[in-house]
Short mmCIF file of C-alpha atoms in Angstrom, two decimals:
data_model
loop_
_atom_site.label_atom_id
_atom_site.label_comp_id
_atom_site.label_asym_id
_atom_site.label_seq_id
_atom_site.Cartn_x
_atom_site.Cartn_y
_atom_site.Cartn_z
CA UNK A 27 38.99 -19.30 16.29
CA UNK A 28 38.43 -19.49 12.51
CA UNK A 29 34.25 -18.99 12.59
CA UNK A 30 34.34 -17.18 15.19
CA UNK A 31 36.00 -14.78 12.47
CA UNK A 32 33.99 -15.38 9.48
CA UNK A 33 30.20 -14.60 12.38
CA UNK A 34 32.08 -11.78 13.79
CA UNK A 35 33.08 -10.61 10.38
CA UNK A 36 30.36 -11.57 7.72
CA UNK A 37 27.65 -9.05 10.86
CA UNK A 38 27.67 -5.63 9.74
CA UNK A 39 27.52 -7.40 6.53
CA UNK A 40 23.50 -7.84 7.96
CA UNK A 41 22.92 -4.61 9.03
CA UNK A 42 23.62 -2.60 6.10
CA UNK A 43 21.68 -4.92 3.64
CA UNK A 44 18.29 -5.03 5.55
CA UNK A 45 18.69 -1.09 5.40
CA UNK A 46 17.56 1.71 2.76
CA UNK A 47 19.18 4.77 2.87
CA UNK A 48 17.74 6.88 5.68
CA UNK A 49 19.10 9.03 8.07
CA UNK A 50 18.50 7.31 10.82
CA UNK A 51 19.35 3.95 8.98
CA UNK A 52 22.73 4.92 8.38
CA UNK A 53 23.34 6.08 11.99
CA UNK A 54 22.26 2.71 13.60
CA UNK A 55 24.36 0.30 10.83
CA UNK A 56 27.53 3.19 11.20
CA UNK A 57 27.33 2.48 15.14
CA UNK A 58 26.50 -0.30 15.03
CA UNK A 59 28.64 -1.93 12.88
CA UNK A 60 31.72 0.23 15.10
CA UNK A 61 30.58 -2.24 17.55
CA UNK A 62 30.40 -5.58 15.45
CA UNK A 63 33.81 -4.08 14.55
CA UNK A 64 35.47 -4.08 18.11
CA UNK A 65 34.81 -7.39 18.68
CA UNK A 66 35.91 -8.19 14.95
CA UNK A 67 38.84 -6.07 16.57
CA UNK A 68 38.98 -8.65 19.48
CA UNK A 69 38.69 -11.41 17.64
CA UNK A 70 41.86 -10.43 15.19
CA UNK A 71 44.13 -9.31 17.90
CA UNK A 72 44.01 -12.51 19.18
CA UNK A 73 44.57 -13.77 16.24
CA UNK A 74 47.45 -11.33 15.01
CA UNK A 75 49.10 -12.32 18.25
CA UNK A 76 49.51 -15.59 17.40
CA UNK A 77 51.15 -15.07 13.75
CA UNK A 78 53.16 -12.55 15.67
CA UNK A 79 55.01 -15.07 17.00
CA UNK A 80 54.76 -17.20 13.97
CA UNK A 81 55.96 -14.35 11.81
CA UNK A 82 58.98 -12.97 14.04
CA UNK A 83 61.43 -14.62 12.42
CA UNK A 84 60.24 -12.76 8.67
CA UNK A 85 59.06 -9.39 10.57
CA UNK A 86 61.87 -7.56 8.72
CA UNK A 87 60.99 -9.09 4.87
CA UNK A 88 56.79 -7.95 5.65
CA UNK A 89 58.23 -4.49 6.49
CA UNK A 90 60.13 -3.45 3.01
CA UNK A 91 56.89 -5.75 1.00
CA UNK A 92 54.05 -4.63 2.89
CA UNK A 93 54.46 -0.82 2.59
CA UNK A 94 54.64 -1.70 -1.41
CA UNK A 95 51.86 -3.44 -1.20
CA UNK A 96 50.60 -0.58 1.61
CA UNK A 97 50.78 2.27 -1.02
CA UNK A 98 48.27 -0.43 -3.17
CA UNK A 99 45.43 -1.56 -0.86
CA UNK A 100 44.75 2.51 0.42
CA UNK A 101 44.42 3.19 -3.73
CA UNK A 102 42.05 1.05 -3.43
CA UNK A 103 40.19 2.54 0.43
CA UNK A 104 40.03 5.33 -1.76
CA UNK A 105 37.65 4.11 -4.20
CA UNK A 106 36.41 2.14 -2.08
CA UNK A 107 35.91 5.43 0.98
CA UNK A 108 33.25 4.90 4.09
CA UNK A 109 34.22 1.34 4.02
CA UNK A 110 37.18 1.89 4.99
CA UNK A 111 35.51 4.63 7.74
CA UNK A 112 35.02 1.86 9.13
CA UNK A 113 37.88 0.12 9.52
CA UNK A 114 39.94 3.32 10.89
CA UNK A 115 38.94 2.12 14.17
CA UNK A 116 40.32 -0.95 14.25
CA UNK A 117 43.42 0.53 13.86
CA UNK A 118 42.89 2.89 15.93
CA UNK A 119 41.72 0.34 19.05
CA UNK A 120 44.87 -1.80 18.61
CA UNK A 121 47.49 0.52 18.44
CA UNK A 122 47.79 4.16 20.30
CA UNK A 123 47.84 6.06 17.12
CA UNK A 124 46.58 9.08 17.61
CA UNK A 125 47.29 11.12 15.02
CA UNK A 126 47.30 7.51 12.22
CA UNK A 127 42.95 7.65 13.33
CA UNK A 128 42.34 12.00 12.49
CA UNK A 129 44.36 11.25 9.15
CA UNK A 130 42.56 8.05 8.31
CA UNK A 131 39.34 10.06 9.59
CA UNK A 132 40.23 12.75 7.44
CA UNK A 133 41.70 11.16 4.27
CA UNK A 134 42.40 8.02 3.37
CA UNK A 135 44.99 9.19 2.08
CA UNK A 136 48.20 7.23 1.21
CA UNK A 137 51.32 8.96 2.84
CA UNK A 138 48.96 9.20 5.94
CA UNK A 139 48.97 5.73 6.14
CA UNK A 140 52.10 4.84 5.36
CA UNK A 141 53.34 7.37 7.15
CA UNK A 142 51.77 5.67 10.56
CA UNK A 143 52.79 1.92 9.70
CA UNK A 144 56.50 3.44 9.48
CA UNK A 145 56.13 4.32 12.54
CA UNK A 146 54.80 1.25 14.64
CA UNK A 147 58.23 -1.11 13.97
CA UNK A 148 56.77 -4.11 14.97
CA UNK A 149 54.84 -7.04 12.98
CA UNK A 150 50.67 -6.60 14.71
CA UNK A 151 51.10 -3.12 13.08
CA UNK A 152 51.74 -4.00 9.95
CA UNK A 153 49.58 -7.68 9.41
CA UNK A 154 46.31 -5.64 12.04
CA UNK A 155 46.50 -2.79 8.75
CA UNK A 156 46.62 -5.59 5.87
CA UNK A 157 44.07 -6.96 7.25
CA UNK A 158 41.41 -4.46 8.27
CA UNK A 159 41.92 -3.22 4.47
CA UNK A 160 41.88 -6.78 2.46
CA UNK A 161 38.55 -6.87 4.89
CA UNK A 162 38.03 -3.42 3.85
CA UNK A 163 38.85 -4.44 -0.01
CA UNK A 164 38.02 -6.96 -1.14
CA UNK A 165 40.60 -9.44 -2.32
CA UNK A 166 43.72 -6.76 -2.87
CA UNK A 167 45.57 -7.60 -1.08
CA UNK A 168 44.84 -11.04 0.77
CA UNK A 169 47.70 -13.08 -2.06
CA UNK A 170 50.09 -11.35 -0.55
CA UNK A 171 48.92 -12.32 3.12
CA UNK A 172 48.08 -15.79 2.59
CA UNK A 173 51.74 -16.22 1.82
CA UNK A 174 53.19 -14.91 5.14
CA UNK A 175 49.65 -16.88 7.63
CA UNK A 176 48.22 -20.22 7.66
CA UNK A 177 46.21 -19.77 5.15
CA UNK A 178 42.78 -21.44 6.34
CA UNK A 179 42.63 -18.59 8.40
CA UNK A 180 43.41 -16.10 5.85
CA UNK A 181 41.09 -17.34 3.22
CA UNK A 182 38.14 -17.26 5.85
CA UNK A 183 38.96 -13.24 6.31
CA UNK A 184 39.15 -12.80 2.40
CA UNK A 185 36.07 -14.70 0.93
CA UNK A 186 34.28 -12.38 4.19
CA UNK A 187 36.00 -9.45 2.20
CA UNK A 188 34.67 -10.78 -0.66
CA UNK A 189 31.30 -10.85 0.24
CA UNK A 190 31.25 -7.73 1.93
CA UNK A 191 32.94 -5.65 -0.81
CA UNK A 192 30.53 -6.97 -3.09
CA UNK A 193 27.05 -6.07 -0.77
CA UNK A 194 28.53 -2.77 0.10
CA UNK A 195 28.87 -1.45 -3.15
CA UNK A 196 26.11 0.44 -3.71
CA UNK A 197 25.52 2.06 -0.26
CA UNK A 198 28.93 2.40 0.52
CA UNK A 199 28.11 6.47 -0.50
CA UNK A 200 25.61 6.39 2.14
CA UNK A 201 27.26 5.07 5.29
CA UNK A 202 30.01 7.77 5.06
CA UNK A 203 28.09 10.87 6.47
CA UNK A 204 26.80 8.79 10.03
CA UNK A 205 30.36 9.68 10.94
CA UNK A 206 30.23 12.91 11.73
CA UNK A 207 27.12 12.71 13.94
CA UNK A 208 28.49 9.97 16.17
CA UNK A 209 31.17 11.54 18.21
CA UNK A 210 28.72 13.63 19.55
CA UNK A 211 27.12 10.40 21.13
CA UNK A 212 29.79 8.08 21.18
CA UNK A 213 29.76 8.91 25.46
CA UNK A 214 34.19 8.56 24.97
CA UNK A 215 35.78 10.39 22.21
CA UNK A 216 37.06 7.16 19.59
CA UNK A 217 39.97 8.45 20.33
CA UNK A 218 40.27 7.85 23.94
CA UNK A 219 39.51 4.32 23.59
CA UNK A 220 42.60 2.64 24.49
CA UNK A 221 44.01 -1.20 23.88
CA UNK A 222 42.75 -2.64 25.97
CA UNK A 223 39.64 -5.15 25.24
CA UNK A 224 37.27 -4.77 28.13
CA UNK A 225 37.40 -0.90 27.49
CA UNK A 226 37.23 -0.46 24.68
CA UNK A 227 34.33 -3.60 24.53
CA UNK A 228 32.49 -0.89 27.63
CA UNK A 229 32.74 2.20 25.56
CA UNK A 230 30.52 1.02 22.06
CA UNK A 231 27.76 -0.75 24.52
CA UNK A 232 27.64 3.45 25.42
CA UNK A 233 27.60 4.72 22.25
CA UNK A 234 23.39 5.00 23.43
CA UNK A 235 21.99 6.93 24.88
CA UNK A 236 19.64 6.45 27.26
CA UNK A 237 17.36 9.59 25.92
CA UNK A 238 18.52 9.18 22.59
CA UNK A 239 16.39 10.28 19.87
CA UNK A 240 18.03 7.87 16.99
CA UNK A 241 18.32 5.71 19.86
CA UNK A 242 16.43 1.48 18.60
CA UNK A 243 13.93 1.31 20.49
CA UNK A 244 14.18 -2.61 20.90
CA UNK A 245 17.61 -1.70 23.22
CA UNK A 246 16.81 -2.44 26.29
CA UNK A 247 16.20 0.88 29.28
CA UNK A 248 19.24 0.76 30.97
CA UNK A 249 16.29 2.22 33.92
CA UNK A 250 14.16 -0.76 33.41
CA UNK A 251 16.97 -3.74 33.55
CA UNK A 252 18.66 -1.65 36.38
CA UNK A 253 16.01 -1.47 38.63
CA UNK A 254 14.24 -5.58 37.55
CA UNK A 255 17.06 -6.22 40.20
CA UNK A 256 16.51 -4.12 43.06
CA UNK A 257 13.20 -4.55 42.91
CA UNK A 258 13.89 -8.21 42.92
CA UNK A 259 16.38 -8.18 46.04
CA UNK A 260 13.45 -5.83 47.62
CA UNK A 261 11.00 -9.25 46.80
CA UNK A 262 13.03 -11.60 48.86
CA UNK A 263 14.53 -9.07 51.82
CA UNK A 264 10.89 -9.03 52.47
CA UNK A 265 9.82 -13.09 52.19
CA UNK A 266 10.84 -12.68 56.40
CA UNK A 267 6.82 -11.91 57.05
CA UNK A 268 6.72 -13.09 60.17
CA UNK A 269 9.78 -10.68 61.50
CA UNK A 270 8.31 -7.86 59.65
CA UNK A 271 5.64 -7.74 62.09
CA UNK A 272 8.09 -6.87 65.64
CA UNK A 273 9.23 -3.48 63.53
CA UNK A 274 6.91 -0.62 63.65
CA UNK A 275 6.05 -0.18 61.73
CA UNK A 276 5.75 -2.84 59.21
CA UNK A 277 6.29 -3.42 55.94
CA UNK A 278 3.58 -5.45 54.79
CA UNK A 279 -0.25 -5.39 56.24
CA UNK A 280 -0.55 -8.31 58.20
CA UNK A 281 -3.06 -9.17 56.97
CA UNK A 282 -3.51 -9.79 54.03
CA UNK A 283 0.64 -9.20 53.47
CA UNK A 284 0.86 -6.53 50.84
CA UNK A 285 3.07 -3.93 50.93
CA UNK A 286 2.40 -1.43 52.84
CA UNK A 287 3.07 2.04 50.47
CA UNK A 288 3.24 5.31 51.88
CA UNK A 289 0.08 6.00 51.98
CA UNK A 290 -0.21 2.31 54.29
CA UNK A 291 2.10 3.09 56.22
CA UNK A 292 0.81 6.60 57.92
CA UNK A 293 -1.71 5.64 57.88
CA UNK A 294 -3.25 4.74 62.07
CA UNK A 295 -6.49 4.12 61.49
CA UNK A 296 -6.75 2.82 65.55
CA UNK A 297 -4.78 4.29 68.40
CA UNK A 298 -3.45 1.05 70.05
CA UNK A 299 -1.27 1.17 67.10
CA UNK A 300 -2.69 -2.02 65.06
CA UNK A 301 -1.63 -0.58 61.11
CA UNK A 302 -2.50 -2.52 58.29
CA UNK A 303 -3.15 -1.09 54.88
CA UNK A 304 -6.43 1.18 53.56
CA UNK A 305 -7.28 -1.66 51.64
CA UNK A 306 -8.12 -4.36 54.67
CA UNK A 307 -9.00 -1.01 56.19
CA UNK A 308 -12.11 -0.56 53.96
CA UNK A 309 -13.16 -3.75 54.09
CA UNK A 310 -13.50 -4.63 58.04
CA UNK A 311 -15.25 -1.61 58.20
CA UNK A 312 -17.52 -3.45 55.80
CA UNK A 313 -17.47 -6.40 58.49
CA UNK A 314 -17.84 -5.41 61.94
CA UNK A 315 -15.34 -2.59 61.69
CA UNK A 316 -13.48 -3.74 64.84
CA UNK A 317 -9.42 -3.16 65.02
CA UNK A 318 -7.91 -6.59 64.27
CA UNK A 319 -5.56 -4.95 66.93
CA UNK A 320 -7.77 -4.23 69.39
CA UNK A 321 -11.17 -5.75 69.50
CA UNK A 322 -12.68 -2.44 69.51
CA UNK A 323 -14.63 -0.76 67.31
CA UNK A 324 -12.94 2.17 64.90
CA UNK A 325 -13.55 5.40 65.72
CA UNK A 326 -14.19 7.11 62.50
CA UNK A 327 -15.86 5.72 60.57
CA UNK A 328 -15.72 5.44 57.24
CA UNK A 329 -16.32 9.00 55.48
CA UNK A 330 -13.55 10.44 57.47
CA UNK A 331 -11.31 7.34 56.35
CA UNK A 332 -11.94 8.52 53.22
CA UNK A 333 -11.33 11.87 53.20
CA UNK A 334 -7.50 10.71 55.05
CA UNK A 335 -6.61 8.34 52.28
CA UNK A 336 -7.09 11.02 49.40
CA UNK A 337 -5.02 13.12 51.32
CA UNK A 338 -1.52 10.95 49.75
CA UNK A 339 -0.03 13.97 49.39
CA UNK A 340 0.32 14.79 53.16
CA UNK A 341 0.84 12.09 54.75
CA UNK A 342 2.72 12.56 57.64
CA UNK A 343 0.19 14.11 59.26
CA UNK A 344 -2.61 11.95 59.15
CA UNK A 345 -1.51 9.31 62.34
CA UNK A 346 -1.98 12.71 63.96
CA UNK A 347 -5.06 14.00 61.74
CA UNK A 348 -6.71 10.67 62.45
CA UNK A 349 -5.85 10.39 66.72
CA UNK A 350 -7.23 13.34 66.91
CA UNK A 351 -10.56 12.73 65.42
CA UNK A 352 -10.74 9.70 67.71
CA UNK A 353 -10.09 12.39 71.00
CA UNK A 354 -12.18 15.09 69.88
CA UNK B 25 15.95 -5.75 59.22
CA UNK B 26 15.47 -2.12 59.15
CA UNK B 27 16.69 -1.93 56.45
CA UNK B 28 15.21 -4.45 54.43
CA UNK B 29 11.53 -3.35 55.34
CA UNK B 30 12.84 0.53 53.97
CA UNK B 31 13.42 -0.86 51.51
CA UNK B 32 10.13 -2.77 51.21
CA UNK B 33 8.15 0.65 51.35
CA UNK B 34 9.29 1.52 47.36
CA UNK B 35 8.56 -1.30 46.06
CA UNK B 36 4.95 -1.73 47.27
CA UNK B 37 4.39 1.61 45.71
CA UNK B 38 4.84 0.74 42.63
CA UNK B 39 3.23 -2.73 43.06
CA UNK B 40 0.23 -1.83 45.78
CA UNK B 41 -2.40 1.42 43.49
CA UNK B 42 -3.01 -1.79 40.96
CA UNK B 43 -3.73 -4.64 43.65
CA UNK B 44 -5.93 -1.41 45.53
CA UNK B 45 -7.47 -1.00 41.34
CA UNK B 46 -8.36 -4.48 41.02
CA UNK B 47 -8.92 -5.74 44.57
CA UNK B 48 -12.68 -5.39 44.79
CA UNK B 49 -13.39 -7.71 42.58
CA UNK B 50 -13.82 -10.68 43.31
CA UNK B 51 -11.05 -13.45 41.62
CA UNK B 52 -8.31 -10.98 43.03
CA UNK B 53 -10.29 -11.35 46.57
CA UNK B 54 -9.43 -14.96 46.24
CA UNK B 55 -6.26 -13.92 45.17
CA UNK B 56 -5.12 -12.11 48.33
CA UNK B 57 -6.43 -15.33 49.91
CA UNK B 58 -4.19 -17.10 48.38
CA UNK B 59 -1.43 -14.08 48.64
CA UNK B 60 -2.24 -15.26 52.82
CA UNK B 61 -2.54 -18.33 52.75
CA UNK B 62 0.68 -18.68 50.78
CA UNK B 63 3.06 -15.49 53.73
CA UNK B 64 1.46 -17.98 56.07
CA UNK B 65 2.62 -21.17 55.01
CA UNK B 66 5.97 -20.00 54.27
CA UNK B 67 5.68 -18.23 57.78
CA UNK B 68 5.09 -22.50 59.76
CA UNK B 69 7.40 -23.42 57.79
CA UNK B 70 10.01 -20.78 58.51
CA UNK B 71 8.72 -19.82 61.61
CA UNK B 72 9.50 -23.57 63.13
CA UNK B 73 7.12 -23.40 66.66
CA UNK B 74 7.23 -26.92 68.87
CA UNK B 75 4.85 -28.96 68.59
CA UNK B 76 2.49 -27.26 66.09
CA UNK B 77 2.67 -27.54 62.51
CA UNK B 78 -0.26 -27.29 59.50
CA UNK B 79 -0.33 -27.84 55.92
CA UNK B 80 -2.46 -27.29 53.19
CA UNK B 81 -4.06 -30.51 51.09
CA UNK B 82 -2.44 -31.80 48.10
CA UNK B 83 -4.85 -30.09 45.72
CA UNK B 84 -6.18 -27.35 47.33
CA UNK B 85 -4.36 -24.65 49.38
CA UNK B 86 -8.01 -23.85 51.30
CA UNK B 87 -8.12 -26.91 53.36
CA UNK B 88 -5.08 -27.43 55.89
CA UNK B 89 -4.99 -30.29 57.98
CA UNK B 90 -2.75 -29.26 60.87
CA UNK B 91 -1.25 -31.24 64.47
CA UNK B 92 -0.55 -30.21 67.79
CA UNK B 93 1.73 -31.94 70.76
CA UNK B 94 0.24 -31.95 73.98
CA UNK B 95 1.79 -29.79 75.43
CA UNK B 96 4.55 -30.46 78.71
CA UNK B 97 3.50 -30.84 81.87
CA UNK B 98 0.22 -31.17 81.25
CA UNK B 99 -2.38 -34.90 80.69
CA UNK B 100 -1.98 -33.80 77.32
CA UNK B 101 1.46 -34.48 77.47
CA UNK B 102 2.78 -36.87 75.16
CA UNK B 103 -0.12 -37.16 72.20
CA UNK B 104 -0.48 -35.61 69.41
CA UNK B 105 -4.08 -34.42 67.96
CA UNK B 106 -5.00 -33.24 63.88
CA UNK B 107 -6.79 -30.95 63.09
CA UNK B 108 -8.56 -29.76 59.78
CA UNK B 109 -8.32 -26.16 58.69
CA UNK B 110 -10.96 -24.68 56.62
CA UNK B 111 -10.63 -21.18 54.73
CA UNK B 112 -13.51 -19.46 53.84
CA UNK B 113 -12.80 -17.59 49.95
CA UNK B 114 -13.17 -13.91 52.72
CA UNK B 115 -10.65 -14.88 55.45
CA UNK B 116 -9.01 -13.55 57.28
CA UNK B 117 -12.10 -11.57 57.72
CA UNK B 118 -13.53 -14.39 58.23
CA UNK B 119 -12.21 -16.61 60.19
CA UNK B 120 -11.89 -21.03 59.42
CA UNK B 121 -13.62 -22.74 60.27
CA UNK B 122 -11.11 -25.49 62.88
CA UNK B 123 -12.11 -29.34 63.95
CA UNK B 124 -10.28 -31.57 65.60
CA UNK B 125 -9.32 -34.85 62.85
CA UNK B 126 -8.24 -36.72 65.67
CA UNK B 127 -10.29 -37.73 68.81
CA UNK B 128 -10.34 -35.07 71.72
CA UNK B 129 -10.91 -35.55 75.13
CA UNK B 130 -11.11 -32.16 76.51
CA UNK B 131 -13.68 -30.53 78.33
CA UNK B 132 -14.37 -27.85 74.32
CA UNK B 133 -14.07 -29.66 72.29
CA UNK B 134 -16.82 -32.25 71.06
CA UNK B 135 -17.63 -36.07 69.73
CA UNK B 136 -16.78 -34.81 66.06
CA UNK B 137 -13.94 -32.91 66.83
CA UNK B 138 -15.49 -29.28 67.33
CA UNK B 139 -14.16 -26.90 68.93
CA UNK B 140 -15.65 -23.99 71.90
CA UNK B 141 -13.38 -21.07 71.06
CA UNK B 142 -14.33 -18.37 70.80
CA UNK B 143 -11.08 -16.68 68.74
CA UNK B 144 -12.40 -19.29 66.12
CA UNK B 145 -16.26 -16.83 66.28
CA UNK B 146 -17.61 -13.42 68.00
CA UNK B 147 -13.99 -13.09 69.14
CA UNK B 148 -12.29 -13.60 65.79
CA UNK B 149 -10.01 -10.45 64.38
CA UNK B 150 -7.79 -11.32 61.08
CA UNK B 151 -4.77 -10.68 62.45
CA UNK B 152 -4.62 -14.09 64.04
CA UNK B 153 -2.95 -17.00 61.52
CA UNK B 154 -2.73 -20.83 61.85
CA UNK B 155 0.30 -20.44 63.73
CA UNK B 156 -1.62 -18.49 66.48
CA UNK B 157 -5.18 -20.29 66.28
CA UNK B 158 -2.36 -23.36 66.76
CA UNK B 159 -1.10 -22.01 69.58
CA UNK B 160 -4.65 -21.42 71.81
CA UNK B 161 -6.15 -24.05 70.57
CA UNK B 162 -2.52 -25.85 71.89
CA UNK B 163 -2.87 -23.77 75.30
CA UNK B 164 -6.61 -24.22 74.98
CA UNK B 165 -5.73 -28.06 75.91
CA UNK B 166 -3.96 -27.59 78.67
CA UNK B 167 -6.02 -24.62 79.98
CA UNK B 168 -9.86 -26.05 79.62
CA UNK B 169 -13.13 -23.39 80.26
CA UNK B 170 -14.86 -25.79 82.37
CA UNK B 171 -17.70 -22.90 82.90
CA UNK B 172 -19.50 -23.75 79.65
CA UNK B 173 -18.35 -27.66 77.95
CA UNK B 174 -19.01 -28.93 74.61
CA UNK B 175 -18.58 -32.93 76.92
CA UNK B 176 -19.74 -31.92 79.93
CA UNK B 177 -18.10 -35.80 80.89
CA UNK B 178 -14.33 -33.83 80.12
CA UNK B 179 -15.62 -30.95 82.68
CA UNK B 180 -16.88 -32.58 85.65
CA UNK B 181 -13.00 -35.43 85.19
CA UNK B 182 -11.12 -32.17 84.87
CA UNK B 183 -11.16 -31.59 88.66
CA UNK B 184 -9.16 -34.98 88.85
CA UNK B 185 -5.95 -34.68 86.63
CA UNK B 186 -4.62 -38.23 87.32
CA UNK B 187 -8.37 -40.12 86.33
CA UNK B 188 -8.09 -37.11 83.55
CA UNK B 189 -5.28 -38.78 82.17
CA UNK B 190 -5.68 -42.22 82.21
CA UNK B 191 -8.71 -41.43 80.46
CA UNK B 192 -7.09 -39.03 77.26
CA UNK B 193 -4.47 -41.60 77.43
CA UNK B 194 -7.43 -44.64 77.51
CA UNK B 195 -9.15 -42.64 74.32
CA UNK B 196 -6.24 -41.68 72.53
CA UNK B 197 -5.09 -42.87 69.25
CA UNK B 198 -1.60 -42.30 68.00
CA UNK B 199 -3.64 -39.48 64.32
CA UNK B 200 0.18 -41.70 62.93
CA UNK B 201 -0.79 -44.84 63.63
#
């Protein structure tokens, strides 16, 4: 649990460290940070649900105490503005206070923050708020929280938060603007993301549309992914070659056992109805030129066979034209 | 079944052009032979034909060993014959060379195991495969062509099925022994 949360927290800092302030980089960063944040929130909520049970007794005290702290935290978060912006999502996912989210986006004003905290009267909310702000604003309130809950976990949070704060200070300004563009590319607007974690994760995974110009090349292509298992299924389905020959037209060439394409399936070189792929037909014409099905020589000469091959778009008429040739 | 076939077609459109452009090359040729032989092997093993079997030799898929059981109600009932099949590089456009490995007293099989069967020579069609070859040889055992024998003695004796059966039993050596 503890180690998990550490890795999750530390990840958002990595892309930020590696990126210079480029527009594209910023977008990427903001989004990956959001993705990570989403995972992070899941962890945090698990952790909080444990903490909530423990802390039920001292709920009231926390209410009183944290509100005071909150005032201070938010002063801090004003300074750390952009960084806090990343955490807005987390606060939002855990509680469906949409106004809360909006106001946070607009400005990290202490009043809006406090009001939202007041609006939700369970210890979880308060805890979330404080822990997320601790991860964003460094050691400011971590001391207070450490008193509340088990130490090891929070110490780690604190340490990570310190590291994050140190890393990000110079780049905070650059990560702010892309946030405004995000609703455009996001399929699910942030405010519709509910508390449920799987939904949240799925919505985040869709943050990149396949046709998005800024979509990283390294991301797997959804269309490709979809086509892969399908083609595998086709392959597997094509295993019983022996059975295929019974059905007409066959799905694979009876000579080379390769799959017949659309041109091949509409290619009927012999009146006996024996079908084969164009390539095998050509090979046979180079040899004895007899239909494998009836052993009669193919009546249309190779030149005509070639022309029928090239009439790819008129494939439907091919069999008929072939038989007409043989009849005349 | 029908739906499977339809599903196969779109998949084929993707792979077929690449295959065809490479096909004239010699390497691609042997690859298509490989594919055909592998497919045949698969079909043979899935098909479950009684009385015939075939499998490639250990390291060479162009050389197979096959077995044929003598059909019921023939003088060859209860016997099993081993054969070798050797596939040319232009298989299936050219027939494989098929030989009896087990001595077979038959009008159309000589002492060295050569088989006189039209479909293995001038009547060959690329639509034939190992399965149809073995089934043809199996039926040849019970229905020899005595007019052009490779083994005149056997052709002469064929008229007397009882003596022929005795001769078969006398000469027969189980391939497993």
